[in-house]
Coordinates of C-alpha atoms in Angstrom, one line a residue:
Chain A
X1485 CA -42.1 -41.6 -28.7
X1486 CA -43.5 -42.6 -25.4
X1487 CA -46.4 -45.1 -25.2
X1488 CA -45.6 -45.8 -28.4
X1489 CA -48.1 -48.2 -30.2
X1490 CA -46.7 -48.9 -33.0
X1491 CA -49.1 -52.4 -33.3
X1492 CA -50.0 -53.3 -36.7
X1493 CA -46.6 -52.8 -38.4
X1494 CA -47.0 -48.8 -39.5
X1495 CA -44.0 -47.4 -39.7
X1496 CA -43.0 -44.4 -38.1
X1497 CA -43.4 -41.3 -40.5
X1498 CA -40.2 -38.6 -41.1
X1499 CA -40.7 -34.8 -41.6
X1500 CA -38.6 -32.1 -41.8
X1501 CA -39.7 -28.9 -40.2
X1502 CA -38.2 -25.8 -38.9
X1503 CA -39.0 -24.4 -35.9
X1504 CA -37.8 -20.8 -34.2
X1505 CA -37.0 -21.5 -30.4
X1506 CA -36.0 -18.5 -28.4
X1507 CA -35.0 -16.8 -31.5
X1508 CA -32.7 -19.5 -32.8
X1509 CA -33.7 -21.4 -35.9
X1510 CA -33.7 -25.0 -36.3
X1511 CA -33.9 -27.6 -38.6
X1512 CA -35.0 -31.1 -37.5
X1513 CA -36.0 -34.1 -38.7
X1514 CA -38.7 -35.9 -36.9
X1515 CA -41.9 -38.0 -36.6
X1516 CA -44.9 -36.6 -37.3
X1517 CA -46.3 -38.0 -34.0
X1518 CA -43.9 -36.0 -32.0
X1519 CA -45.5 -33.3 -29.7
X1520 CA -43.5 -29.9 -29.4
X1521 CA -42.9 -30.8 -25.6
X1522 CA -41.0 -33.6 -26.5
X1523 CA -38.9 -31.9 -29.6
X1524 CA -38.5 -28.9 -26.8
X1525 CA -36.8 -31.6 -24.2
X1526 CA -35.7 -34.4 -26.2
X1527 CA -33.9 -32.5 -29.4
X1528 CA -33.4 -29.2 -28.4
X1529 CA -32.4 -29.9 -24.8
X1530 CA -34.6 -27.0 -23.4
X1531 CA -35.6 -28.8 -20.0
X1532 CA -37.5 -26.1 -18.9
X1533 CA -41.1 -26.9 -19.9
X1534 CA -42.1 -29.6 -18.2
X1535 CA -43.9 -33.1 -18.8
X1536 CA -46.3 -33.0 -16.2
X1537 CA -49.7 -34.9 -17.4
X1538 CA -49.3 -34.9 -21.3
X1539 CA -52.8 -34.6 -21.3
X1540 CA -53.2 -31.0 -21.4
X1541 CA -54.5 -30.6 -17.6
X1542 CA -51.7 -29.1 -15.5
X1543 CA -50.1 -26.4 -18.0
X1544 CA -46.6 -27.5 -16.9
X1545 CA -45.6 -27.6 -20.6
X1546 CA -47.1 -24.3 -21.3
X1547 CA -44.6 -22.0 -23.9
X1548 CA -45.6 -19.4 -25.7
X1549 CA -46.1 -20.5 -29.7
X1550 CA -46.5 -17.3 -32.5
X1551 CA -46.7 -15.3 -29.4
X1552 CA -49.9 -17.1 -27.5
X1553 CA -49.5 -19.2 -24.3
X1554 CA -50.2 -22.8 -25.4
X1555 CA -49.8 -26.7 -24.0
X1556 CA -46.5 -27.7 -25.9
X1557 CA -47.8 -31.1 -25.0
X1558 CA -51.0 -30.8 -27.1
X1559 CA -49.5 -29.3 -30.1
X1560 CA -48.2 -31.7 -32.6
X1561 CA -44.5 -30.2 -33.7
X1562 CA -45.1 -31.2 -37.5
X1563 CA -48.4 -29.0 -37.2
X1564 CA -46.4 -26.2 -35.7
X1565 CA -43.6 -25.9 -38.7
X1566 CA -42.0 -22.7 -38.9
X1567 CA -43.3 -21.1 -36.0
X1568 CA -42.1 -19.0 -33.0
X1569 CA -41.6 -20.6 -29.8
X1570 CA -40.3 -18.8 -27.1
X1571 CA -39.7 -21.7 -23.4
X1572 CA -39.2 -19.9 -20.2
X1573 CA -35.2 -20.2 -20.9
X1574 CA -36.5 -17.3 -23.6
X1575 CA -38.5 -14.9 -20.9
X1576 CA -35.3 -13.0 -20.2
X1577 CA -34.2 -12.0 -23.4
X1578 CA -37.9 -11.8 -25.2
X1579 CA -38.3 -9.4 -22.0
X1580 CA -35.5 -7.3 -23.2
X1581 CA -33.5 -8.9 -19.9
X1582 CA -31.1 -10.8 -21.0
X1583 CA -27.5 -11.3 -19.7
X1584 CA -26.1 -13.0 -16.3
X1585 CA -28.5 -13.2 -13.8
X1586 CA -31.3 -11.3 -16.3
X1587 CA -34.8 -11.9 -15.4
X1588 CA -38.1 -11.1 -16.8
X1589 CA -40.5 -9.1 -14.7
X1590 CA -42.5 -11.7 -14.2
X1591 CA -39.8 -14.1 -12.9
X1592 CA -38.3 -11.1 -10.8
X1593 CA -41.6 -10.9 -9.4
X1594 CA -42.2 -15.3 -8.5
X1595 CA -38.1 -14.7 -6.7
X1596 CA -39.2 -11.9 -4.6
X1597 CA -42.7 -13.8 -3.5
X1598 CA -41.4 -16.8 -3.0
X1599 CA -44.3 -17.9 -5.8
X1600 CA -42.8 -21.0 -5.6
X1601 CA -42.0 -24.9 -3.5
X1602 CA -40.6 -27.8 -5.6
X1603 CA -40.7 -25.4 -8.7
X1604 CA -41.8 -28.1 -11.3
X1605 CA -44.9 -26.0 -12.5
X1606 CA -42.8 -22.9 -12.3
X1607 CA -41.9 -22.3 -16.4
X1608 CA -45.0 -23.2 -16.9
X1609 CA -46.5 -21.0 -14.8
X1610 CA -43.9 -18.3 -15.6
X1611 CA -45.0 -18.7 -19.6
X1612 CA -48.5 -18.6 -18.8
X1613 CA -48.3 -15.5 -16.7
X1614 CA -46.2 -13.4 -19.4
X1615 CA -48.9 -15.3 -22.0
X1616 CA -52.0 -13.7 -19.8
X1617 CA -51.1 -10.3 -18.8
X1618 CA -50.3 -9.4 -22.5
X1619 CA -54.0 -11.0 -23.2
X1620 CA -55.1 -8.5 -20.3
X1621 CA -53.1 -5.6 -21.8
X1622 CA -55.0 -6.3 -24.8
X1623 CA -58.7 -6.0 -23.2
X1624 CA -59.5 -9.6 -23.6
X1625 CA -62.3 -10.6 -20.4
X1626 CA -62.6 -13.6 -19.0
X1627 CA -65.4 -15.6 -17.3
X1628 CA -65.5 -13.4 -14.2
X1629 CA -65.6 -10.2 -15.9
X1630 CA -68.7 -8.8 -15.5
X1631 CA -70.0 -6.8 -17.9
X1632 CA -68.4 -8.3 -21.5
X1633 CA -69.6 -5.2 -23.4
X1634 CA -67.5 -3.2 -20.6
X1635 CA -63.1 -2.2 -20.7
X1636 CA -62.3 -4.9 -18.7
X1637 CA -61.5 -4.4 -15.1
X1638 CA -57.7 -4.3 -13.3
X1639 CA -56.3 -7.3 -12.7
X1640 CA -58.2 -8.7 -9.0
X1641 CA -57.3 -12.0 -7.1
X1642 CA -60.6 -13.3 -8.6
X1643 CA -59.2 -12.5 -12.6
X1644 CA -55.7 -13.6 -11.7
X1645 CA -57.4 -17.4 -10.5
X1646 CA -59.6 -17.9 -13.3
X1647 CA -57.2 -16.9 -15.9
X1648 CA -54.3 -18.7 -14.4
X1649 CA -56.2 -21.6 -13.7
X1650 CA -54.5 -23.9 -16.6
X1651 CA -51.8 -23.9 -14.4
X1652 CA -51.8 -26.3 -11.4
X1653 CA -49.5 -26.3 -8.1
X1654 CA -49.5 -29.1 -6.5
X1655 CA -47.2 -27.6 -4.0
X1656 CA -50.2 -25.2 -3.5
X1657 CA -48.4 -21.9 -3.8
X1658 CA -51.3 -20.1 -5.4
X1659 CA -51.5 -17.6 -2.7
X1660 CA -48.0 -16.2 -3.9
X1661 CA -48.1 -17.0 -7.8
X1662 CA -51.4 -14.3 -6.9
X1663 CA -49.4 -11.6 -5.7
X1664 CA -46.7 -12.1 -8.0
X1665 CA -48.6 -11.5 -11.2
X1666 CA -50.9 -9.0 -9.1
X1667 CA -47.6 -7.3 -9.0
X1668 CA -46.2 -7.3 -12.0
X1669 CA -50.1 -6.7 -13.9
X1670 CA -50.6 -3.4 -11.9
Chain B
X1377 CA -49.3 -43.6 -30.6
X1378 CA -49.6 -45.2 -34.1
X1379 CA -48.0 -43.6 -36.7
X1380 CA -49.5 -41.3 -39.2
X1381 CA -49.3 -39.1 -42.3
X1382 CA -49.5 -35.6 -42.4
X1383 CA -51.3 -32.9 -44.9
X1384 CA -51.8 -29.7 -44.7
X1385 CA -54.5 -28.7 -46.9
X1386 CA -54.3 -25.2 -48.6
X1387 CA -58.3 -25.2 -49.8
X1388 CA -61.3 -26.3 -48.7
X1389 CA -61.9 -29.1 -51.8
X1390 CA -58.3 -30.1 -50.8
X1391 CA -59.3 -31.3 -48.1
X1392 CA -61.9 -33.2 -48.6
X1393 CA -59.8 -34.8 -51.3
X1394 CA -57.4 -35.7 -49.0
X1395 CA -60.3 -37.2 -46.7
X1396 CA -59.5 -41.5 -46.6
X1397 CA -61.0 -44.5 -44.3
X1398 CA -59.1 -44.0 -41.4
X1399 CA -58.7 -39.8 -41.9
X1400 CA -59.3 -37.0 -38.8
X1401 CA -59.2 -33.5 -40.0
X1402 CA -57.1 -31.5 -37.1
X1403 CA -57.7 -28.2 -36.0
X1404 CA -56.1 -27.2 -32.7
X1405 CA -55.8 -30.6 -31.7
X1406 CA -56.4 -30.4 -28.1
X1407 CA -58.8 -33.3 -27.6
X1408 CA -58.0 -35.2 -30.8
X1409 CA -54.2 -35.5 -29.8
X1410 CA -54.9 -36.5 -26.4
X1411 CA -57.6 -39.3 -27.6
X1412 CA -54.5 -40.4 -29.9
X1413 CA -52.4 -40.5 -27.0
X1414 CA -54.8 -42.5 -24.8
X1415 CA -55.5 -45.1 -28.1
X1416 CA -59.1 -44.0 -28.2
X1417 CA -58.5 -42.5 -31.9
X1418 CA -55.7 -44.6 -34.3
X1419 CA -55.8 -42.7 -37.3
X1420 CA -53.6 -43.4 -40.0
X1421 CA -53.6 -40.0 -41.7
X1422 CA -54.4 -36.3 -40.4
X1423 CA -55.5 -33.5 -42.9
X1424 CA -54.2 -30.1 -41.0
X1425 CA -57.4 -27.8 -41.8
X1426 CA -56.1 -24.5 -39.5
X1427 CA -54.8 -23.0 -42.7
X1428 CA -57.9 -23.1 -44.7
X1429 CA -59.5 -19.3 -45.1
X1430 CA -62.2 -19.9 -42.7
X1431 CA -60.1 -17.3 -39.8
X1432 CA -62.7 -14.3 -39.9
X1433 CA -65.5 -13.5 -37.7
X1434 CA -67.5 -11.2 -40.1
X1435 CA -71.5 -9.7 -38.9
X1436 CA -74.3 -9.4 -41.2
X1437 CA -76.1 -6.5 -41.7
X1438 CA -79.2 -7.6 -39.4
X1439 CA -76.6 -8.4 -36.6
X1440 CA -76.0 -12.5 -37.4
X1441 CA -72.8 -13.5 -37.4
X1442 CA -70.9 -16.4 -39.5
X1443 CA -68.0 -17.6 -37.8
X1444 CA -64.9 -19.3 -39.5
X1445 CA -64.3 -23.0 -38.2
X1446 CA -60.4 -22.4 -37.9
X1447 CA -61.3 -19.1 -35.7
X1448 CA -59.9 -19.8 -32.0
X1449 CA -61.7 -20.0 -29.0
X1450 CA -60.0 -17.2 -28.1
X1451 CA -60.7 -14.6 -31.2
X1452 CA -64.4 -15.7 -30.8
X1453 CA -64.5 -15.6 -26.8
X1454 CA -62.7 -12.0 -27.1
X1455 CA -64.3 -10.8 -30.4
X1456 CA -65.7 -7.2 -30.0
X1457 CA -68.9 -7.7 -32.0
X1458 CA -69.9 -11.1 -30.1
X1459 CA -69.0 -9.3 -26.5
X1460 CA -72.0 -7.2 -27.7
X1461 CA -74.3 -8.7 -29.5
X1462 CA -74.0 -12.6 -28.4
X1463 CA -72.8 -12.5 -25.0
X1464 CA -73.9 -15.7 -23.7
X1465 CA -71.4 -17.2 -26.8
X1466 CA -68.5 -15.6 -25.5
X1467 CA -68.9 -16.4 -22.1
X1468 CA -69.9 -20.0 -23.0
X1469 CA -66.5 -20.1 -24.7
X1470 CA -64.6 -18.4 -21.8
X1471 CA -66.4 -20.4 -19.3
X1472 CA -64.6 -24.1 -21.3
X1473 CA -60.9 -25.0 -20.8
X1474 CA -58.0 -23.3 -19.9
X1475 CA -56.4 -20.1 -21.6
X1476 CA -54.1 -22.5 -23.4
X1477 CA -56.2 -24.8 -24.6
X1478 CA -58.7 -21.8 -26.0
X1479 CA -56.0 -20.1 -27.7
X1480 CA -55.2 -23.2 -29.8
X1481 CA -58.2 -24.8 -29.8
X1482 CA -60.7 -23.9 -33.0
X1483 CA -64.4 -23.0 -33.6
X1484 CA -65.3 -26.8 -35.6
X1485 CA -63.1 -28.9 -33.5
X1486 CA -65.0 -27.5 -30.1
X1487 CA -67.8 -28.6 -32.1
X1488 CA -66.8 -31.8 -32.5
X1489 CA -64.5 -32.4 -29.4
X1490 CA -65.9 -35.9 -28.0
X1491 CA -67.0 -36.8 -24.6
X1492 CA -65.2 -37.0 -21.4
X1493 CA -67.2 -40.3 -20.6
X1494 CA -64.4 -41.6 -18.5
X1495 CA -65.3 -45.3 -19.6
X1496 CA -64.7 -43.8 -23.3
X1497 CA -61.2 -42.6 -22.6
X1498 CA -60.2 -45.7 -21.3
X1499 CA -58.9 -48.5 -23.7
X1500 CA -59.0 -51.1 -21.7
X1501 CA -62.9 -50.8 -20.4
X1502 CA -65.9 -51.7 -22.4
X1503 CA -67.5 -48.5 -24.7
X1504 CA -70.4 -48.6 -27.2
X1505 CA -69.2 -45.6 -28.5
X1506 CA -65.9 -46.3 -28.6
X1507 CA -66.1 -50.1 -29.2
X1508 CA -69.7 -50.4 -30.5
X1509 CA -70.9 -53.5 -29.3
X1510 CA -69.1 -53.6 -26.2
X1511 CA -71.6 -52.5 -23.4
X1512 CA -71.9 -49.1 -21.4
X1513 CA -70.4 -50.0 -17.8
X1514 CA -71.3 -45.9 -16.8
X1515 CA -75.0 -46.5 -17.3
X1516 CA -74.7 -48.9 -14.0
X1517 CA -71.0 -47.5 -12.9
X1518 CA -70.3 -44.1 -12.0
X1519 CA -72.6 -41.8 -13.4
X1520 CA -72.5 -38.9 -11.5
X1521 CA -71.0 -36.8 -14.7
X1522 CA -73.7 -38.7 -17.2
X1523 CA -77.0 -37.7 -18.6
X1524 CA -80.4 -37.3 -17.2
X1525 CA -81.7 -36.5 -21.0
X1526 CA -82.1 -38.7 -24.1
X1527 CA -79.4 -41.2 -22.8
X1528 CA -80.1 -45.1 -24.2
X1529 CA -79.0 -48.1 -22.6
X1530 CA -76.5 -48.0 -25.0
X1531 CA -74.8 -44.7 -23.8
X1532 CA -75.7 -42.1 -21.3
X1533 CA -72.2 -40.1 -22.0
X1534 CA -73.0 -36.1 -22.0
X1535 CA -71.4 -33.3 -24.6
X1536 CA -68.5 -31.7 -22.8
X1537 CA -68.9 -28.1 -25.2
X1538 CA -69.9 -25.1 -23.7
X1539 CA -70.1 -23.1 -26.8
X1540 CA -72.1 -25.7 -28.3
X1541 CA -75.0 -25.0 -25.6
X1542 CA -74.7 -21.2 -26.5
X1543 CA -75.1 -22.2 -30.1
X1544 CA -78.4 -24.4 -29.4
X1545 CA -80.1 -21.6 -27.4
X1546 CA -79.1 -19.2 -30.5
X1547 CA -80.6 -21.8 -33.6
X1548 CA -77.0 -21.2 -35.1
X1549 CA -76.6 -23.7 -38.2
X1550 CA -73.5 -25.8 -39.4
X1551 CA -72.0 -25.4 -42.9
X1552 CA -70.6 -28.2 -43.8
X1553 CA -68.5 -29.4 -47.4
X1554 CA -67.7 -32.8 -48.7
X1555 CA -67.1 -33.8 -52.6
X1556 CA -70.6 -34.4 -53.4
X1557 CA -70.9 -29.9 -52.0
X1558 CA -71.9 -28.2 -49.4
X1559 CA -74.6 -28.3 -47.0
X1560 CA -76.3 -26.5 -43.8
X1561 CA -77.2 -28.2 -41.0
X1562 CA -79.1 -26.9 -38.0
X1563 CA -77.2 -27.1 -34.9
X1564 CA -80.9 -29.0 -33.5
X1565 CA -80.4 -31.4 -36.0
X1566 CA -76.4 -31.8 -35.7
X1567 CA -75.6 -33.5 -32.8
X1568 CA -77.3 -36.9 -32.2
X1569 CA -78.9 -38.7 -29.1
X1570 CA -77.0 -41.9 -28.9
X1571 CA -79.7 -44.3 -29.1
X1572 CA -78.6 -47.8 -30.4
X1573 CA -75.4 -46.3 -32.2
X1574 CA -73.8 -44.0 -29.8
X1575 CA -70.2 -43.8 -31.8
X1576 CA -72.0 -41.7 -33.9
X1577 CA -72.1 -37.9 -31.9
X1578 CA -73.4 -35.8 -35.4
X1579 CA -74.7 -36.9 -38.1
X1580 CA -71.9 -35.7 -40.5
X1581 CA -70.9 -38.3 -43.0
X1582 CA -67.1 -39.6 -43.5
X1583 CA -64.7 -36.4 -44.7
X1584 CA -67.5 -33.3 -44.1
X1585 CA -65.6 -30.6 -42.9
X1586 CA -67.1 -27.7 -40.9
X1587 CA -66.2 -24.9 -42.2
X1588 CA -68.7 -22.3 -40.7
X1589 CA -70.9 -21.5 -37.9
X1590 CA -73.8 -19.3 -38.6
X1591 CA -75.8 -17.0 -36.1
X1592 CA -79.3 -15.6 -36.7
X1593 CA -79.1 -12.6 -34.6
X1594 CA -80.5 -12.2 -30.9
X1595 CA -81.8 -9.3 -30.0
X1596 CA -82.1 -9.9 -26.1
X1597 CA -80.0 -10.1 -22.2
X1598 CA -78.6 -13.2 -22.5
X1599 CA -76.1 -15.1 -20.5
X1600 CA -74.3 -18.5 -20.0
X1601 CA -73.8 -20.1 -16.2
X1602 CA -71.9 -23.1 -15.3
X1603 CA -71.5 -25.5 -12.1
X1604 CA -68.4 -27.6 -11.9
X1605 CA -66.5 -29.4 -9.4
X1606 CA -63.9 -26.7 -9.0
X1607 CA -64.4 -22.8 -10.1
X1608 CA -62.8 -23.1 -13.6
X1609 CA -60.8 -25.3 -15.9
X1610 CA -63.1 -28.0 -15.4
X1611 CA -66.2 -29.9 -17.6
X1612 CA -70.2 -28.2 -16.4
X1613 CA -72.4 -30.3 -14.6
X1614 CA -75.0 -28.3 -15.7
X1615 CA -75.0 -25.0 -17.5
X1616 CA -77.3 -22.9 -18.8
X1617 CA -77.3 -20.9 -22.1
X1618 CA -80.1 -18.5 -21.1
X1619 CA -82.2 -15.7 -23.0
X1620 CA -85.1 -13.4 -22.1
X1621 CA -87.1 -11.0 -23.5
X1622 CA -89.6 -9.4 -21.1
X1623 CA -91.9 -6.3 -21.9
X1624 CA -94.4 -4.9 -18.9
X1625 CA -93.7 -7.7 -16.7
X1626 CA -94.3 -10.2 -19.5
X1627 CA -92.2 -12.8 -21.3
X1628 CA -92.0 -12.0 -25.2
X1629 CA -89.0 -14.7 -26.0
X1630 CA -86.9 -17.0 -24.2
X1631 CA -84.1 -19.1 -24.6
X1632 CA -82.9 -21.9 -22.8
X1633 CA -80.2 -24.6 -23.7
X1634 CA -78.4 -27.0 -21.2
X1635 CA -75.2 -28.1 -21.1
X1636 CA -74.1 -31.6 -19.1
X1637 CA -77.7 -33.4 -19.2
X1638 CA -77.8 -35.5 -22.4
X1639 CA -75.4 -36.5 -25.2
X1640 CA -76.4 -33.2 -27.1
X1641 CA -76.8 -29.2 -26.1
X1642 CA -80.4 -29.5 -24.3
X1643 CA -82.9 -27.3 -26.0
X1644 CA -85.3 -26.9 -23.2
X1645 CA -88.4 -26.2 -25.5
X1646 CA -91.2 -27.1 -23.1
X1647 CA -90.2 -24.3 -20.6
X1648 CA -89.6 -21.8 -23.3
X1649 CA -93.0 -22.4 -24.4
X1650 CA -94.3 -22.2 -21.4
X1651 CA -92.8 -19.0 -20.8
X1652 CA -93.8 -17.3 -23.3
X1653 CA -96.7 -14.7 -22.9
X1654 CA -97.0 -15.4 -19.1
X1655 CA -96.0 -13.1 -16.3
X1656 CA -92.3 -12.6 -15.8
X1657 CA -92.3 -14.2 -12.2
X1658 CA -90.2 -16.4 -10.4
X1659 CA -93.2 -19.1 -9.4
X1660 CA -93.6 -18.9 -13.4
X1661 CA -89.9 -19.9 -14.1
X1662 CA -90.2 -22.4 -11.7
X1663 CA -93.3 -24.0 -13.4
X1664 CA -91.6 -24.2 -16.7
X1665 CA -88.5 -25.6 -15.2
X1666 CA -90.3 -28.5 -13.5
X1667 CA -92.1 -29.2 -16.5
X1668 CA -88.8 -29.2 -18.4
X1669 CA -87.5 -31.5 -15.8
X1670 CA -90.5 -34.0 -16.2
X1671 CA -89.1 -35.8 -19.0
X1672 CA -85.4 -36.1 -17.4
X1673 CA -84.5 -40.1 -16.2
X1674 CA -81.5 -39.6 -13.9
X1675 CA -79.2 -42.4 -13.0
X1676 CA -78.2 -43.9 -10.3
X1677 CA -75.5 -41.1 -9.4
X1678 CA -76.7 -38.3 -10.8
X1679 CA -80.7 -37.2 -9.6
X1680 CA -78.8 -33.9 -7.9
X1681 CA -78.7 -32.6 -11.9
X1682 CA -82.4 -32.2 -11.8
X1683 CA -82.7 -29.4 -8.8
X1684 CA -79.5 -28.1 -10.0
X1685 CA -81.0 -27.5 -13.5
X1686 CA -83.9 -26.0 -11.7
X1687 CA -82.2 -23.5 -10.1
X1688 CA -79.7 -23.0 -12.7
X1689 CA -83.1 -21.7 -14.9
X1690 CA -84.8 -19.9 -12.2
X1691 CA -81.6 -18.0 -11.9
X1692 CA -80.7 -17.1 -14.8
X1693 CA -84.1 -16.2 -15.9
X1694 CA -84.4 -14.0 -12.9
X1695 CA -80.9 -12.2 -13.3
X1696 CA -82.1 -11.7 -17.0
X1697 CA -85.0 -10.1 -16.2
X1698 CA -83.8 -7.7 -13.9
X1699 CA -82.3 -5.9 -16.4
X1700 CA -85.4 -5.7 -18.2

């Protein structure tokens, strides 16, 4: 693994575990100090969530794990064994989209806004989004709601930013990532 | 990252059995596997505790709730009966992290998620509580983040949870197991001021688990507020877990916690009792937050927390009583 210390003469540690990834099962063997990020990338080949800080601050690993949007890069894989992943190379088809050129409503939505510059927070972004909006269909609040005891109100700018805001741009194409999932949460 | 063993324990008394020298117990990970990745923690063996039975969020008859330790921010933030009964606790949870990071990250390891002192997180710098012994180069170095509370010339490093100041203003208690039982601790008397052995944030003992959160019902508006740097996703400079009960213009209760002044949720006792019985006013909220305030010591840094916790009070006090 990557800044690996491996001072002091501990070996590294083998596990087996098997993980779902976009509705294919695998089997890997691997050490337990692997994140899921990096068994995403490295094993799987699935490039799409990326290594932005490893430190859980930008959300440019974010995947969605039993269903919930989550920092692959925080989640030890040998803690996640046997569940669901689904890495923004799984929107399409988890979104009932699949096929050539198939897109998720969400990622229809970031093309036609331009929600987008260099892209590199995009699945990321794109996994969040789909992660959030089915936390919004299910009347979860967040810190700008109001009144808690309330049905949550529609989907505003102001919701969209705080709820979003595990997801960084560096680009700074906020103002379109907005109307993008505006769009697609109406 | 050094290398490590791996359990996942199915019962609480597994657990604790499993419990060695060099042990963490892992939850949602989301601070302990970072520290691991920065070098701060090196533990040799992590017991996976997200699969005990500790998931449910159930409500006593008088309105208290007990709170499982593996329950994630998230269930708790969103949790029907909290919403309604405990307000400031879901919006303390809401107000910490991202949406990720809450939906993996669980009740007892927000409890016992460890500063973000940035001299602590750093390997290569000097940290008494990371390195006891080793000096405090934030009491003298940048300190604008630090304490104005309770800090020691060993450690001024602040308590980054939010829930944890919603807990303190609501007397919530700890339940805690190890092999020798189980024990309840009151949040007051949880969390430690660093004093001469700042490595030390609770006063658990090697291999207690959390496995519950209890809280006595409330009964009263309540509400949590937060200042950061940026509007979300970021650690409070100050916040406030505030409560109020007023009845003809006068205070009956109060509650007021702080988050981001000292190395434990503030319990601002002097301005609660203050408050009580006295005329439900701003110039009376103001009183009892300057006399709060007198016992603060910023650093060099940081003397902008002490108006800031003023008006964080005042405020919230006044918005509480408006509904009144």
């Amino acid at each position: 693994m990557d800044s690996a210390n491996t001072r002091g003469g501990a070996p590294p540690v083998p596990v087996s575990i098997t993980l779902t990834v976009n509705g294919r099962e695998h089997r890997l063997d691997i050490d337990t100090r692997a994140s899921l990020l990096d068994v995403l990338r490295e094993r799987l080949g699935l490039t799409g969530a990326k290594k932005g800080c490893d430190h859980g601050q930008c959300g440019a690993c974010t995947v969605l794990l039993d269903g919930r949007r989550a920092n692959s890069c925080l989640a030890l894989a040998v803690a996640n064994d046997g569940a669901e992943v689904t890495t923004v190379e799984g929107l399409a088809e988890a979104a009932g989209a699949a096929g050539e050129g198939g897109l998720s409503p969400i990622q229809e939505a970031f093309v036609e806004r331009d929600a987008l510059q260099c892209g590199y927070c995009t699945p990321g972004q794109l996994c969040s989004a789909t992660g959030m909006l089915a936390e919004a269909a299910e009347g979860w609040p967040s810190f700008v709601t109001e009144d808690l005891a309330a049905e949550p109100p529609a989907l505003d700018d102001a919701e969209i930013r705080e709820r979003m805001s595990g997801n960084l741009c560096r680009c700074g194409a906020y103002v379109n990532i907005v109307a993008a999932v505006r769009e697609v949460g109406a | 990252m050094r290398p490590f063993t791996y359990e996942r324990a199915d019962s609480v008394d597994d657990a604790v059995a499993l419990h060695g020298e060099q042990t963490r117990y892992l939850g949602g990970g989301t601070n302990l596997v970072d520290l691991m990745r920065l070098g701060v923690e090196q533990p040799d063996r992590l017991v996976d505790v997200t699969r005990l039975p500790y998931d449910q969020i159930t409500v006593a008859p008088d309105g208290g709730l007990l709170i499982g330790a593996t329950v994630r921010n998230s269930d708790l933030a969103v949790s029907w009966s909290v919403r309604q009964t405990h307000p400031l606790l879901s919006q303390a949870v809401l107000a910490g992290a991202s949406g990720q990071i809450r939906n993996q990250a669980t009740v007892g390891g927000n409890l016992l998620q460890r500063t973000r002192c940035s001299y602590f997180q750093d390997i290569t710098k000097p940290c008494n509580k990371r390195d006891p012994g080793s000096g405090c180069p934030a009491r003298k170095g940048e300190n604008h983040n630090m304490a104005i509370f309770g800090h020691s010339t060993a450690c001024v490093a602040t308590h980054p949870s939010d829930m944890a100041v919603a807990l303190a203003a609501l007397d919530a208690s700890v339940h805690v197991h190890s092999r020798e039982g189980k024990r309840v601790l009151p949040l007051s008397d949880f969390y430690r001021f660093p004093k001469d052995d700042p490595s030390r944030d609770t006063v658990l003992k090697p291999g207690e688990l959390i496995t519950e959160v209890e809280v006595p019902p409330l009964g009263m508006p309540s509400s949590y507020r937060k200042v950061r740097e940026r509007a979300s996703f970021a650690f409070a400079l100050v916040s406030i877990a505030g409560a109020l009960k007023v009845e003809d213009g006068v205070v009956q209760d109060c509650r007021i916690a702080l988050g981001g002044v000292a190395h434990k949720p503030w319990r601002a006792h002097r301005a609660e009792e203050m408050l009580r019985g006295v005329a439900a006013t701003k110039e009376n909220y103001l009183r009892a937050a300057d006399a709060e305030l007198e016992s603060a010591h910023p650093l060099r840094e940081n003397g902008y927390k002490i108006p800031l916790a003023r008006n964080l009070i005042v405020r919230t006090m006044l918005s509480l009583g408006e509904g009144a």
